[in-house]
């Protein structure tokens, strides 16, 4: 029988954002970042060698463009020795390219599956380094709960590691405003944002916020976590609007959800937003508040799909 290896990786949502590349080729970031892996959204990927003349991708049951996958596999071929073409069969249980970290779970799952197919040692630091080459945030999805991606300054020292492997009762209310693929890719968006006159200030502030976030997580202070994450995310999106060629991932509904979360917090509920490169909003709260908050958002936005997510596990084989 032909050998097939299947891996599952979950998406992660950065509480301290990665938004800028110091090295495009190696996917080295301008800042370190910190994330929480989510239980609800994941990618399941199976790999096997094939006699085809090219790598092949089957995504959600249909043949898809394999150029990005093939480029990633070529990086692995260069590092670990040449191997035959690969058939990649992947199912995304998360909207693709809509700001819900589908590339993070996708490349983390692909990395894990390929490590199994190639019989490589299950070294999470090495897996994180390789996953980073496919998608920067994929470096963090190797790990469950909270992970920190150390920005480093080389291929060898830029990788993620587990920071706090404990569920602290932090909840995220995920508002799926749109499942459409975003018009501006994350890579393009970062390149533009880095030209904003305030970008270096955001990078410097992000470094301080990372230290504050680590302390807040260790103290299991969800209000402090939410306040820091919200400020970091809104600051990231401000760079997009201030760059020489301004752009915005927010839609009118995104803004309405953000404003409603602020009103909920003012009323005494834990409710803080974080938004990646897309229109969808994640509202940070705690287990005790999640159902009350969900009811409020569903009543205010009946047209939007909401789902509660908690801390998820790291890469695993099935």
Tab-separated table of C-alpha atoms in Angstrom:
chain	number	residue	atom	x	y	z
A	1	UNK	CA	0.000	0.000	0.000
A	2	UNK	CA	1.059	3.562	-0.676
A	3	UNK	CA	2.065	5.393	2.486
A	4	UNK	CA	-0.202	8.276	3.465
A	5	UNK	CA	0.217	10.571	6.477
A	6	UNK	CA	-2.555	12.822	7.799
A	7	UNK	CA	-2.128	15.728	10.204
A	8	UNK	CA	-4.492	18.267	11.761
A	9	UNK	CA	-3.529	21.789	12.812
A	10	UNK	CA	-5.738	24.504	14.246
A	11	UNK	CA	-5.811	28.182	13.423
A	12	UNK	CA	-4.287	30.644	15.843
A	13	UNK	CA	-5.281	34.216	16.523
A	14	UNK	CA	-2.464	36.618	17.357
A	15	UNK	CA	-3.026	38.688	20.482
A	16	UNK	CA	0.172	40.550	19.617
A	17	UNK	CA	0.224	40.821	15.841
A	18	UNK	CA	2.684	39.867	13.136
A	19	UNK	CA	2.387	42.623	10.538
A	20	UNK	CA	5.545	43.231	8.563
A	21	UNK	CA	8.437	41.295	7.058
A	22	UNK	CA	12.092	42.022	7.735
A	23	UNK	CA	13.032	39.426	5.101
A	24	UNK	CA	10.517	38.504	2.401
A	25	UNK	CA	12.271	35.338	1.216
A	26	UNK	CA	12.696	33.808	4.656
A	27	UNK	CA	9.452	35.175	6.128
A	28	UNK	CA	11.304	36.869	8.976
A	29	UNK	CA	8.986	39.278	10.816
A	30	UNK	CA	9.643	42.816	12.031
A	31	UNK	CA	8.158	41.974	15.446
A	32	UNK	CA	7.782	38.980	17.708
A	33	UNK	CA	4.169	37.897	18.164
A	34	UNK	CA	1.980	35.943	20.577
A	35	UNK	CA	-1.103	33.906	19.773
A	36	UNK	CA	-3.810	31.617	21.100
A	37	UNK	CA	-4.589	28.470	19.122
A	38	UNK	CA	-8.351	27.965	18.661
A	39	UNK	CA	-10.315	24.736	19.019
A	40	UNK	CA	-13.058	25.468	16.450
A	41	UNK	CA	-11.149	26.098	13.222
A	42	UNK	CA	-8.670	23.671	11.714
A	43	UNK	CA	-7.144	22.135	8.591
A	44	UNK	CA	-6.853	18.402	7.956
A	45	UNK	CA	-4.148	17.505	5.422
A	46	UNK	CA	-3.093	14.148	3.979
A	47	UNK	CA	0.075	13.684	1.917
A	48	UNK	CA	1.420	10.838	-0.186
A	49	UNK	CA	4.061	10.448	-2.847
A	50	UNK	CA	2.836	10.325	-6.421
A	51	UNK	CA	4.252	9.491	-9.849
A	52	UNK	CA	2.760	12.698	-11.283
A	53	UNK	CA	5.127	15.159	-12.952
A	54	UNK	CA	4.081	17.931	-10.543
A	55	UNK	CA	2.879	18.359	-6.984
A	56	UNK	CA	-0.912	18.322	-6.793
A	57	UNK	CA	-3.355	19.961	-4.385
A	58	UNK	CA	-6.915	18.806	-3.736
A	59	UNK	CA	-8.554	21.459	-1.549
A	60	UNK	CA	-12.013	20.855	-0.106
A	61	UNK	CA	-12.661	18.141	-2.654
A	62	UNK	CA	-11.607	20.055	-5.778
A	63	UNK	CA	-8.349	20.413	-7.688
A	64	UNK	CA	-6.671	23.724	-6.790
A	65	UNK	CA	-3.654	25.801	-7.758
A	66	UNK	CA	-0.656	24.020	-6.237
A	67	UNK	CA	2.006	26.657	-6.984
A	68	UNK	CA	2.315	27.931	-3.397
A	69	UNK	CA	2.304	24.372	-2.020
A	70	UNK	CA	4.916	23.278	-4.569
A	71	UNK	CA	7.164	26.218	-3.714
A	72	UNK	CA	6.976	25.201	-0.050
A	73	UNK	CA	7.700	21.550	-0.826
A	74	UNK	CA	10.716	22.633	-2.895
A	75	UNK	CA	12.073	24.388	0.209
A	76	UNK	CA	11.747	21.069	2.053
A	77	UNK	CA	13.410	19.233	-0.854
A	78	UNK	CA	16.338	21.620	-0.697
A	79	UNK	CA	16.683	21.173	3.059
A	80	UNK	CA	15.999	17.447	3.510
A	81	UNK	CA	16.990	15.973	0.160
A	82	UNK	CA	15.009	15.493	-3.021
A	83	UNK	CA	11.827	13.419	-2.838
A	84	UNK	CA	9.077	12.512	-5.336
A	85	UNK	CA	6.152	14.758	-6.196
A	86	UNK	CA	3.429	14.889	-3.556
A	87	UNK	CA	-0.352	14.660	-3.666
A	88	UNK	CA	-1.727	16.982	-0.981
A	89	UNK	CA	-5.370	16.469	-0.008
A	90	UNK	CA	-6.544	19.186	2.337
A	91	UNK	CA	-9.833	20.211	3.929
A	92	UNK	CA	-10.119	23.659	5.487
A	93	UNK	CA	-12.641	23.882	8.315
A	94	UNK	CA	-12.236	27.651	8.252
A	95	UNK	CA	-12.956	30.281	5.563
A	96	UNK	CA	-9.922	30.578	3.278
A	97	UNK	CA	-8.042	33.906	3.095
A	98	UNK	CA	-10.719	35.833	5.017
A	99	UNK	CA	-8.728	36.892	8.064
A	100	UNK	CA	-9.351	33.756	10.130
A	101	UNK	CA	-5.815	32.359	9.839
A	102	UNK	CA	-6.505	29.611	7.299
A	103	UNK	CA	-2.923	29.755	5.987
A	104	UNK	CA	-1.614	29.226	9.537
A	105	UNK	CA	-3.499	25.964	10.017
A	106	UNK	CA	-2.906	24.906	6.394
A	107	UNK	CA	0.879	25.177	6.381
A	108	UNK	CA	1.213	23.871	9.919
A	109	UNK	CA	-0.802	20.765	8.986
A	110	UNK	CA	1.184	20.347	5.750
A	111	UNK	CA	4.465	20.648	7.648
A	112	UNK	CA	3.422	18.020	10.174
A	113	UNK	CA	2.164	15.654	7.496
A	114	UNK	CA	5.386	16.001	5.479
A	115	UNK	CA	7.546	15.399	8.555
A	116	UNK	CA	5.640	12.158	9.000
A	117	UNK	CA	5.881	11.183	5.331
A	118	UNK	CA	9.646	11.844	5.301
A	119	UNK	CA	10.154	10.118	8.683
A	120	UNK	CA	11.798	13.234	10.109
A	121	UNK	CA	12.252	13.651	13.891
A	122	UNK	CA	9.237	15.284	15.560
A	123	UNK	CA	11.175	18.368	16.632
A	124	UNK	CA	8.604	21.137	17.173
A	125	UNK	CA	11.197	23.907	16.910
A	126	UNK	CA	12.325	22.614	13.519
A	127	UNK	CA	8.726	22.130	12.399
A	128	UNK	CA	7.929	25.698	13.406
A	129	UNK	CA	10.906	27.014	11.416
A	130	UNK	CA	9.790	25.137	8.304
A	131	UNK	CA	6.100	26.061	8.672
A	132	UNK	CA	7.184	29.711	8.855
A	133	UNK	CA	8.488	29.496	5.284
A	134	UNK	CA	4.997	28.651	4.048
A	135	UNK	CA	3.128	31.177	6.183
A	136	UNK	CA	4.610	33.168	9.031
A	137	UNK	CA	1.718	32.587	11.404
A	138	UNK	CA	1.854	28.834	10.698
A	139	UNK	CA	4.939	28.744	12.907
A	140	UNK	CA	2.621	29.280	15.896
A	141	UNK	CA	-0.048	26.684	14.973
A	142	UNK	CA	2.378	23.862	15.745
A	143	UNK	CA	1.545	24.562	19.402
A	144	UNK	CA	-1.614	24.512	21.490
A	145	UNK	CA	-2.869	27.226	23.812
A	146	UNK	CA	-0.471	30.213	23.858
A	147	UNK	CA	2.607	30.416	21.631
A	148	UNK	CA	5.254	33.082	21.027
A	149	UNK	CA	6.963	33.496	17.672
A	150	UNK	CA	10.430	34.880	18.356
A	151	UNK	CA	11.190	37.149	15.409
A	152	UNK	CA	14.905	36.321	15.312
A	153	UNK	CA	17.166	37.621	12.563
A	154	UNK	CA	17.954	34.443	10.621
A	155	UNK	CA	16.359	31.279	9.288
A	156	UNK	CA	17.668	29.392	12.307
A	157	UNK	CA	16.494	31.611	15.163
A	158	UNK	CA	13.076	32.728	13.895
A	159	UNK	CA	10.602	30.162	15.240
A	160	UNK	CA	7.682	29.821	17.638
A	161	UNK	CA	7.565	27.986	20.936
A	162	UNK	CA	4.949	27.153	23.526
A	163	UNK	CA	4.522	29.999	25.998
A	164	UNK	CA	1.749	28.925	28.380
A	165	UNK	CA	0.179	25.533	27.806
A	166	UNK	CA	-2.913	26.068	29.935
A	167	UNK	CA	-6.534	26.968	29.244
A	168	UNK	CA	-7.177	30.153	31.247
A	169	UNK	CA	-10.918	30.315	30.422
A	170	UNK	CA	-10.373	32.903	27.726
A	171	UNK	CA	-13.112	32.793	25.079
A	172	UNK	CA	-13.307	34.274	21.605
A	173	UNK	CA	-16.597	35.118	19.979
A	174	UNK	CA	-15.841	34.841	16.268
A	175	UNK	CA	-17.956	37.089	14.043
A	176	UNK	CA	-17.832	35.714	10.494
A	177	UNK	CA	-18.720	38.882	8.625
A	178	UNK	CA	-17.500	37.550	5.293
A	179	UNK	CA	-16.110	34.253	4.026
A	180	UNK	CA	-15.042	35.812	0.728
A	181	UNK	CA	-11.348	35.817	-0.126
A	182	UNK	CA	-9.811	39.159	0.728
A	183	UNK	CA	-8.807	41.447	-2.136
A	184	UNK	CA	-5.498	42.446	-0.547
A	185	UNK	CA	-3.258	39.553	0.486
A	186	UNK	CA	-1.512	39.707	3.836
A	187	UNK	CA	1.894	39.886	2.158
A	188	UNK	CA	0.836	42.837	-0.017
A	189	UNK	CA	-0.813	44.536	2.945
A	190	UNK	CA	2.300	44.230	5.089
A	191	UNK	CA	4.525	45.679	2.387
A	192	UNK	CA	2.280	48.731	2.099
A	193	UNK	CA	1.780	49.155	5.853
A	194	UNK	CA	5.537	49.168	6.460
A	195	UNK	CA	5.696	52.444	4.522
A	196	UNK	CA	3.368	54.233	6.946
A	197	UNK	CA	5.108	57.137	8.754
A	198	UNK	CA	4.009	55.708	12.120
A	199	UNK	CA	5.012	52.093	11.413
A	200	UNK	CA	8.279	52.155	13.385
A	201	UNK	CA	6.393	53.573	16.371
A	202	UNK	CA	3.874	50.711	16.163
A	203	UNK	CA	6.746	48.185	16.040
A	204	UNK	CA	8.377	49.711	19.115
A	205	UNK	CA	5.069	49.774	20.989
A	206	UNK	CA	4.361	46.176	19.992
A	207	UNK	CA	7.607	45.083	21.653
A	208	UNK	CA	6.457	46.623	24.953
A	209	UNK	CA	2.969	45.162	24.525
A	210	UNK	CA	4.420	41.675	24.083
A	211	UNK	CA	6.066	41.892	27.511
A	212	UNK	CA	2.816	43.202	29.029
A	213	UNK	CA	0.813	40.445	27.345
A	214	UNK	CA	3.068	37.698	28.688
A	215	UNK	CA	2.570	39.031	32.214
A	216	UNK	CA	-1.205	39.307	31.738
A	217	UNK	CA	-1.435	35.694	30.517
A	218	UNK	CA	0.641	34.365	33.413
A	219	UNK	CA	-1.634	36.304	35.767
A	220	UNK	CA	-4.672	34.983	33.847
A	221	UNK	CA	-5.990	38.554	33.694
A	222	UNK	CA	-8.426	38.435	30.775
A	223	UNK	CA	-9.382	42.101	30.984
A	224	UNK	CA	-5.742	43.132	30.682
A	225	UNK	CA	-5.203	40.604	27.873
A	226	UNK	CA	-8.179	42.043	26.002
A	227	UNK	CA	-7.168	45.676	26.414
A	228	UNK	CA	-3.606	45.036	25.186
A	229	UNK	CA	-4.709	42.834	22.272
A	230	UNK	CA	-7.313	45.354	21.149
A	231	UNK	CA	-4.890	48.271	21.205
A	232	UNK	CA	-2.270	46.249	19.316
A	233	UNK	CA	-4.741	45.148	16.623
A	234	UNK	CA	-6.336	48.551	16.087
A	235	UNK	CA	-2.842	50.043	15.873
A	236	UNK	CA	-1.927	47.512	13.204
A	237	UNK	CA	-4.946	48.434	11.077
A	238	UNK	CA	-4.197	52.122	11.529
A	239	UNK	CA	-0.885	51.581	9.684
A	240	UNK	CA	-2.877	50.336	6.679
A	241	UNK	CA	-4.863	53.571	6.579
A	242	UNK	CA	-1.832	55.815	7.064
A	243	UNK	CA	0.481	54.334	4.428
A	244	UNK	CA	1.094	56.194	1.121
A	245	UNK	CA	-1.386	53.886	-0.682
A	246	UNK	CA	-4.082	53.585	2.009
A	247	UNK	CA	-6.278	50.492	2.216
A	248	UNK	CA	-8.610	48.952	4.772
A	249	UNK	CA	-9.698	45.405	5.591
A	250	UNK	CA	-12.631	46.741	7.623
A	251	UNK	CA	-16.121	46.767	6.159
A	252	UNK	CA	-18.989	48.837	7.505
A	253	UNK	CA	-20.155	45.775	9.447
A	254	UNK	CA	-16.666	45.332	10.889
A	255	UNK	CA	-16.844	48.872	12.267
A	256	UNK	CA	-20.326	48.321	13.678
A	257	UNK	CA	-19.213	45.156	15.485
A	258	UNK	CA	-16.134	46.927	16.869
A	259	UNK	CA	-18.281	49.829	18.124
A	260	UNK	CA	-20.829	47.448	19.673
A	261	UNK	CA	-18.056	45.585	21.525
A	262	UNK	CA	-16.871	48.919	22.955
A	263	UNK	CA	-20.400	49.664	24.192
A	264	UNK	CA	-20.610	46.219	25.785
A	265	UNK	CA	-17.358	46.889	27.665
A	266	UNK	CA	-18.622	50.278	28.783
A	267	UNK	CA	-21.708	48.521	30.177
A	268	UNK	CA	-19.524	46.306	32.361
A	269	UNK	CA	-19.006	43.209	30.209
A	270	UNK	CA	-15.627	41.828	29.164
A	271	UNK	CA	-15.576	42.507	25.409
A	272	UNK	CA	-12.448	43.400	23.407
A	273	UNK	CA	-11.776	43.056	19.696
A	274	UNK	CA	-8.890	41.718	17.683
A	275	UNK	CA	-8.902	41.668	13.874
A	276	UNK	CA	-6.438	40.087	11.465
A	277	UNK	CA	-6.038	40.795	7.737
A	278	UNK	CA	-9.698	40.583	6.833
A	279	UNK	CA	-13.124	41.880	7.875
A	280	UNK	CA	-13.900	39.219	10.489
A	281	UNK	CA	-13.809	40.191	14.155
A	282	UNK	CA	-12.817	38.129	17.165
A	283	UNK	CA	-14.271	39.381	20.461
A	284	UNK	CA	-12.210	38.436	23.517
A	285	UNK	CA	-14.139	37.586	26.676
A	286	UNK	CA	-14.232	34.858	29.342
A	287	UNK	CA	-16.202	31.644	29.931
A	288	UNK	CA	-18.505	33.314	32.455
A	289	UNK	CA	-19.504	36.058	30.001
A	290	UNK	CA	-19.471	34.278	26.634
A	291	UNK	CA	-23.122	33.198	26.446
A	292	UNK	CA	-24.472	36.558	27.606
A	293	UNK	CA	-22.222	38.323	25.100
A	294	UNK	CA	-23.202	35.925	22.313
A	295	UNK	CA	-26.894	36.646	22.912
A	296	UNK	CA	-26.277	40.396	22.761
A	297	UNK	CA	-24.337	40.196	19.488
A	298	UNK	CA	-26.832	37.811	17.877
A	299	UNK	CA	-29.688	40.163	18.762
A	300	UNK	CA	-27.797	43.194	17.422
A	301	UNK	CA	-26.475	41.468	14.269
A	302	UNK	CA	-28.902	38.687	13.213
A	303	UNK	CA	-27.330	38.636	9.734
A	304	UNK	CA	-23.856	37.678	11.064
A	305	UNK	CA	-22.784	34.161	12.026
A	306	UNK	CA	-21.162	33.968	15.474
A	307	UNK	CA	-19.293	31.070	17.039
A	308	UNK	CA	-17.623	30.667	20.415
A	309	UNK	CA	-14.054	29.359	20.381
A	310	UNK	CA	-11.674	28.408	23.180
A	311	UNK	CA	-8.030	27.428	23.445
A	312	UNK	CA	-7.148	24.572	21.097
A	313	UNK	CA	-4.533	21.866	20.844
A	314	UNK	CA	-1.362	21.797	18.807
A	315	UNK	CA	-0.446	19.767	15.725
A	316	UNK	CA	-1.540	16.139	15.837
A	317	UNK	CA	-1.630	13.042	13.595
A	318	UNK	CA	-4.739	11.039	12.753
